[in-house]
Amino acid sequence: MRKKIIAANWKMNKDINETSEFISAFQKEMQGSDCPAEVVICPPFTALHVAAKNLQGSDFKLGAQNLHFEDNGAFTGEISARMLKSLEVVYVIVGHSERRQFFAETDEIVAKKVKKALISDLKVILCVGESLSERDGGVTEKVLERQVKAPLGGLTAQDMANLVIAYEPIWAIGTGRNATPQQAEEAHAFIRSVVAEMFDRDVAASLTIQYGGSVKPDNAAQLLSQPDVDGALVGGASLKADSFAKIVRSCPFGKTA
Ligand code: 13P
């Protein structure tokens, strides 16, 4: 059975007080819930410490939104894998489209970050996804194949056990226009086939593939009930404890997994 993961990507939102408030409200909302998905919360770097404290003793995991691929040195403003490990961070998001688009992260940089995270014992949420013009131009699969193959080349099957892929079509991020369950399923099945070709069927079959892009309480269950959709990476709707809890509680995994 594949691991199911629902993650909150807060992006550049929430200070330390808002983070504490969210976590206590979310924990209350989740009392008595039996969704078997792992829940990951990814605050900004500045709130990781307070989030780690607030999450102590809970089943919810802490994630970061980025890392640098060097261990230390003259890289003003950057954060290393070791720094994240010292904050009890378990997951790190790598290659989010906003990083690729606004901070010029190339496939090569994404590949270096994935490798550094894995050798540092961090679990990776690797984001991939096509733009609207790429979808309209019929090159979605080509783009996904490139974005998957670049960072996964050279990884072992063991590395793959610590890596999750998030399919996030750029046109669905923050737009309120989610991919249809069919579009998500098609892309996820394609990504799984690329991984099967690179590794083997077992590695592909056990890979968790999350969907991200305008996931909301009212569309989550339908998206998550697709056979190759193993979780969600939620932006805007993860900023409120009640709406994120609704998404987590609506997961249909108990019935299918
Ligand atoms: P939204 O849920 O706000 O569309 O953001 C998705 C996303 O980018 C998560 O990483």
Tab-separated table of C-alpha atoms and ligand atoms in Angstrom:
chain	number	residue	atom	x	y	z
A	1	MET	CA	0.000	0.000	0.000
A	2	ARG	CA	1.316	3.429	-0.925
A	3	LYS	CA	1.741	6.052	1.752
A	4	LYS	CA	-0.859	8.821	1.540
A	5	ILE	CA	0.346	12.324	2.357
A	6	ILE	CA	-1.542	15.576	2.695
A	7	ALA	CA	0.755	18.577	3.044
A	8	ALA	CA	0.212	22.250	3.753
A	9	ASN	CA	2.495	24.617	1.850
A	10	TRP	CA	2.034	27.971	3.518
A	11	LYS	CA	4.423	29.749	1.124
A	12	MET	CA	5.333	33.244	2.455
A	13	ASN	CA	2.531	33.367	5.022
A	14	LYS	CA	2.262	33.302	8.834
A	15	ASP	CA	4.534	34.667	11.538
A	16	ILE	CA	5.329	32.734	14.710
A	17	ASN	CA	2.128	33.724	16.535
A	18	GLU	CA	-0.080	32.786	13.600
A	19	THR	CA	1.790	29.498	13.331
A	20	SER	CA	1.130	28.598	16.990
A	21	GLU	CA	-2.511	29.585	16.658
A	22	PHE	CA	-2.938	27.491	13.529
A	23	ILE	CA	-1.367	24.395	15.044
A	24	SER	CA	-3.471	24.419	18.186
A	25	ALA	CA	-6.664	25.083	16.193
A	26	PHE	CA	-5.778	22.365	13.675
A	27	GLN	CA	-5.029	19.832	16.404
A	28	LYS	CA	-8.459	20.521	17.897
A	29	GLU	CA	-10.132	20.165	14.512
A	30	MET	CA	-8.404	16.842	13.923
A	31	GLN	CA	-9.311	15.220	17.236
A	32	GLY	CA	-11.020	11.909	16.615
A	33	SER	CA	-10.317	11.947	12.858
A	34	ASP	CA	-9.308	8.599	11.424
A	35	CYS	CA	-7.835	9.647	8.074
A	36	PRO	CA	-4.832	7.384	7.574
A	37	ALA	CA	-2.889	9.980	5.560
A	38	GLU	CA	0.301	11.472	6.932
A	39	VAL	CA	-0.117	15.199	7.510
A	40	VAL	CA	2.812	17.524	6.821
A	41	ILE	CA	2.892	21.228	7.648
A	42	CYS	CA	5.411	23.424	5.805
A	43	PRO	CA	5.664	26.893	7.361
A	44	PRO	CA	8.212	29.521	6.320
A	45	PHE	CA	11.751	29.048	7.690
A	46	THR	CA	11.203	31.650	10.421
A	47	ALA	CA	8.306	29.674	11.927
A	48	LEU	CA	9.886	26.200	11.798
A	49	HIS	CA	11.240	26.364	15.325
A	50	VAL	CA	7.955	27.360	16.930
A	51	ALA	CA	6.088	24.862	14.739
A	52	ALA	CA	8.454	22.065	15.835
A	53	LYS	CA	7.755	22.895	19.477
A	54	ASN	CA	4.015	23.020	18.934
A	55	LEU	CA	3.993	19.750	16.993
A	56	GLN	CA	5.948	17.832	19.647
A	57	GLY	CA	4.129	14.661	20.598
A	58	SER	CA	1.701	14.863	17.663
A	59	ASP	CA	1.599	12.664	14.567
A	60	PHE	CA	1.842	15.639	12.233
A	61	LYS	CA	5.176	16.115	10.510
A	62	LEU	CA	7.127	19.277	9.869
A	63	GLY	CA	8.326	20.285	6.399
A	64	ALA	CA	10.385	23.155	4.968
A	65	GLN	CA	9.727	24.874	1.656
A	66	ASN	CA	13.260	24.983	0.273
A	67	LEU	CA	16.935	24.334	1.044
A	68	HIS	CA	20.350	25.152	-0.414
A	69	PHE	CA	22.466	22.359	-1.877
A	70	GLU	CA	25.674	23.425	-0.113
A	71	ASP	CA	26.397	22.555	3.524
A	72	ASN	CA	27.504	26.046	4.597
A	73	GLY	CA	29.492	29.034	3.402
A	74	ALA	CA	29.074	32.424	1.781
A	75	PHE	CA	25.507	32.070	0.513
A	76	THR	CA	23.744	35.045	2.073
A	77	GLY	CA	20.125	34.362	2.889
A	78	GLU	CA	20.252	30.619	2.256
A	79	ILE	CA	19.414	27.681	4.555
A	80	SER	CA	21.209	24.320	4.551
A	81	ALA	CA	19.915	20.804	5.032
A	82	ARG	CA	21.763	20.537	8.338
A	83	MET	CA	20.047	23.649	9.660
A	84	LEU	CA	16.687	22.128	8.766
A	85	LYS	CA	17.590	18.833	10.441
A	86	SER	CA	18.404	20.690	13.650
A	87	LEU	CA	14.813	22.027	13.626
A	88	GLU	CA	13.280	18.551	13.471
A	89	VAL	CA	12.230	19.058	9.878
A	90	VAL	CA	11.254	15.769	8.239
A	91	TYR	CA	10.228	16.829	4.729
A	92	VAL	CA	11.470	19.496	2.345
A	93	ILE	CA	9.682	20.795	-0.742
A	94	VAL	CA	12.044	21.042	-3.717
A	95	GLY	CA	11.474	22.554	-7.155
A	96	HIS	CA	8.172	24.298	-6.498
A	97	SER	CA	7.086	26.129	-9.653
A	98	GLU	CA	7.292	29.443	-7.799
A	99	ARG	CA	10.972	28.739	-7.098
A	100	ARG	CA	11.531	27.763	-10.726
A	101	GLN	CA	9.632	30.808	-12.006
A	102	PHE	CA	10.641	33.608	-9.602
A	103	PHE	CA	14.030	32.387	-8.368
A	104	ALA	CA	15.372	30.880	-11.577
A	105	GLU	CA	15.720	27.336	-10.275
A	106	THR	CA	16.702	25.094	-13.142
A	107	ASP	CA	16.348	21.320	-13.387
A	108	GLU	CA	20.060	21.143	-12.551
A	109	ILE	CA	19.650	23.136	-9.335
A	110	VAL	CA	16.560	21.114	-8.406
A	111	ALA	CA	18.566	17.909	-8.948
A	112	LYS	CA	21.363	19.126	-6.647
A	113	LYS	CA	18.870	20.065	-3.940
A	114	VAL	CA	17.111	16.693	-4.148
A	115	LYS	CA	20.420	14.867	-3.738
A	116	LYS	CA	21.544	17.044	-0.838
A	117	ALA	CA	18.231	16.609	0.960
A	118	LEU	CA	18.296	12.820	0.577
A	119	ILE	CA	21.881	12.360	1.757
A	120	SER	CA	21.021	14.613	4.694
A	121	ASP	CA	18.209	12.289	5.716
A	122	LEU	CA	15.415	14.655	4.742
A	123	LYS	CA	12.410	13.363	2.815
A	124	VAL	CA	11.763	15.207	-0.441
A	125	ILE	CA	8.527	16.501	-1.930
A	126	LEU	CA	9.610	17.134	-5.531
A	127	CYS	CA	7.255	19.431	-7.433
A	128	VAL	CA	6.689	19.120	-11.166
A	129	GLY	CA	4.070	20.591	-13.450
A	130	GLU	CA	3.441	22.233	-16.795
A	131	SER	CA	2.378	25.803	-17.591
A	132	LEU	CA	-0.841	26.590	-19.421
A	133	SER	CA	0.989	27.301	-22.672
A	134	GLU	CA	2.808	23.974	-22.378
A	135	ARG	CA	-0.508	22.164	-21.806
A	136	ASP	CA	-2.160	24.018	-24.694
A	137	GLY	CA	0.879	23.298	-26.852
A	138	GLY	CA	0.521	19.561	-26.220
A	139	VAL	CA	3.889	19.177	-24.479
A	140	THR	CA	2.705	18.357	-20.947
A	141	GLU	CA	4.201	14.862	-20.974
A	142	LYS	CA	7.481	16.086	-22.404
A	143	VAL	CA	7.788	18.701	-19.648
A	144	LEU	CA	6.854	16.248	-16.885
A	145	GLU	CA	9.294	13.665	-18.216
A	146	ARG	CA	12.133	16.211	-18.190
A	147	GLN	CA	11.266	17.493	-14.715
A	148	VAL	CA	11.102	13.954	-13.322
A	149	LYS	CA	14.145	12.527	-15.089
A	150	ALA	CA	16.585	15.366	-14.264
A	151	PRO	CA	16.473	15.054	-10.456
A	152	LEU	CA	15.793	11.311	-10.299
A	153	GLY	CA	18.733	10.317	-12.503
A	154	GLY	CA	21.386	8.743	-10.298
A	155	LEU	CA	19.063	8.047	-7.382
A	156	THR	CA	18.729	4.552	-5.962
A	157	ALA	CA	15.564	2.620	-5.185
A	158	GLN	CA	16.335	3.302	-1.535
A	159	ASP	CA	16.452	7.044	-2.216
A	160	MET	CA	13.090	6.744	-3.921
A	161	ALA	CA	11.550	5.412	-0.710
A	162	ASN	CA	12.226	8.866	0.766
A	163	LEU	CA	10.894	10.881	-2.142
A	164	VAL	CA	7.388	12.012	-3.000
A	165	ILE	CA	6.389	13.710	-6.240
A	166	ALA	CA	3.812	16.491	-6.245
A	167	TYR	CA	2.140	17.104	-9.595
A	168	GLU	CA	1.233	20.789	-9.587
A	169	PRO	CA	0.057	22.144	-12.938
A	170	ILE	CA	1.072	25.816	-12.861
A	171	TRP	CA	-2.249	26.938	-14.335
A	172	ALA	CA	-4.057	25.440	-11.342
A	173	ILE	CA	-1.930	27.055	-8.621
A	174	GLY	CA	-3.700	29.849	-6.789
A	175	THR	CA	-6.161	30.271	-9.660
A	176	GLY	CA	-9.186	28.486	-8.224
A	177	ARG	CA	-9.111	26.334	-11.350
A	178	ASN	CA	-8.110	22.853	-10.237
A	179	ALA	CA	-7.206	20.091	-12.668
A	180	THR	CA	-10.141	17.774	-13.213
A	181	PRO	CA	-9.789	14.418	-11.486
A	182	GLN	CA	-9.237	12.892	-14.951
A	183	GLN	CA	-6.481	15.365	-15.849
A	184	ALA	CA	-4.788	14.732	-12.501
A	185	GLU	CA	-5.093	10.957	-12.891
A	186	GLU	CA	-3.644	11.043	-16.415
A	187	ALA	CA	-0.643	13.101	-15.339
A	188	HIS	CA	-0.036	10.967	-12.243
A	189	ALA	CA	-0.234	7.729	-14.218
A	190	PHE	CA	2.206	9.189	-16.740
A	191	ILE	CA	4.664	10.250	-14.001
A	192	ARG	CA	4.414	6.755	-12.513
A	193	SER	CA	5.191	5.237	-15.913
A	194	VAL	CA	8.316	7.421	-16.244
A	195	VAL	CA	9.477	6.267	-12.804
A	196	ALA	CA	8.786	2.641	-13.745
A	197	GLU	CA	10.924	3.060	-16.836
A	198	MET	CA	13.770	4.658	-14.852
A	199	PHE	CA	13.681	2.213	-11.926
A	200	ASP	CA	11.212	-0.658	-11.914
A	201	ARG	CA	7.542	-1.374	-11.367
A	202	ASP	CA	7.900	-1.845	-7.622
A	203	VAL	CA	9.550	1.530	-7.117
A	204	ALA	CA	6.874	3.161	-9.268
A	205	ALA	CA	4.051	1.334	-7.520
A	206	SER	CA	5.189	2.444	-4.093
A	207	LEU	CA	5.814	6.097	-5.043
A	208	THR	CA	3.459	8.599	-3.421
A	209	ILE	CA	2.264	11.174	-5.979
A	210	GLN	CA	0.412	14.169	-4.568
A	211	TYR	CA	-1.754	16.552	-6.537
A	212	GLY	CA	-1.485	20.304	-5.936
A	213	GLY	CA	-3.307	23.267	-7.442
A	214	SER	CA	-6.471	24.841	-6.002
A	215	VAL	CA	-7.250	21.870	-3.745
A	216	LYS	CA	-10.191	22.935	-1.555
A	217	PRO	CA	-12.488	21.194	0.932
A	218	ASP	CA	-15.133	20.781	-1.778
A	219	ASN	CA	-12.935	19.183	-4.458
A	220	ALA	CA	-10.409	17.235	-2.379
A	221	ALA	CA	-12.346	13.981	-2.011
A	222	GLN	CA	-12.962	13.677	-5.745
A	223	LEU	CA	-9.347	14.371	-6.667
A	224	LEU	CA	-8.027	12.074	-3.949
A	225	SER	CA	-10.250	9.184	-4.986
A	226	GLN	CA	-8.350	8.759	-8.265
A	227	PRO	CA	-6.253	5.579	-8.216
A	228	ASP	CA	-2.909	7.314	-8.822
A	229	VAL	CA	-3.562	10.369	-6.636
A	230	ASP	CA	-1.992	9.606	-3.264
A	231	GLY	CA	-2.381	12.893	-1.482
A	232	ALA	CA	-2.436	16.632	-1.861
A	233	LEU	CA	-0.102	19.594	-1.574
A	234	VAL	CA	-2.340	22.434	-0.491
A	235	GLY	CA	-1.538	26.145	-0.693
A	236	GLY	CA	-4.256	28.732	-0.029
A	237	ALA	CA	-6.734	26.342	1.588
A	238	SER	CA	-4.100	25.201	4.092
A	239	LEU	CA	-3.854	28.638	5.702
A	240	LYS	CA	-7.030	28.200	7.730
A	241	ALA	CA	-7.099	25.370	10.254
A	242	ASP	CA	-10.728	24.476	9.579
A	243	SER	CA	-10.404	24.308	5.797
A	244	PHE	CA	-7.159	22.308	5.927
A	245	ALA	CA	-8.728	19.956	8.479
A	246	LYS	CA	-11.755	19.522	6.206
A	247	ILE	CA	-9.445	18.525	3.355
A	248	VAL	CA	-7.601	16.019	5.543
A	249	ARG	CA	-10.838	14.610	6.952
A	250	SER	CA	-12.415	14.299	3.516
A	251	CYS	CA	-9.724	11.938	2.284
A	252	PRO	CA	-11.258	8.747	0.953
A	253	PHE	CA	-8.185	6.599	1.561
A	254	GLY	CA	-9.626	4.529	4.354
A	255	LYS	CA	-12.086	3.047	1.883
A	256	THR	CA	-9.744	2.333	-1.006
A	257	ALA	CA	-6.286	1.712	0.465
B	1	13P	P1	-2.955	26.566	-4.116
B	1	13P	O1	-3.558	25.422	-3.329
B	1	13P	O2	-3.085	27.881	-3.437
B	1	13P	O3	-3.447	26.554	-5.536
B	1	13P	O4	-1.372	26.294	-4.187
B	1	13P	C1	-0.902	25.047	-4.562
B	1	13P	C2	0.534	24.984	-4.327
B	1	13P	O5	1.327	25.644	-4.978
B	1	13P	C3	1.015	24.113	-3.236
B	1	13P	O6	2.380	23.935	-3.287
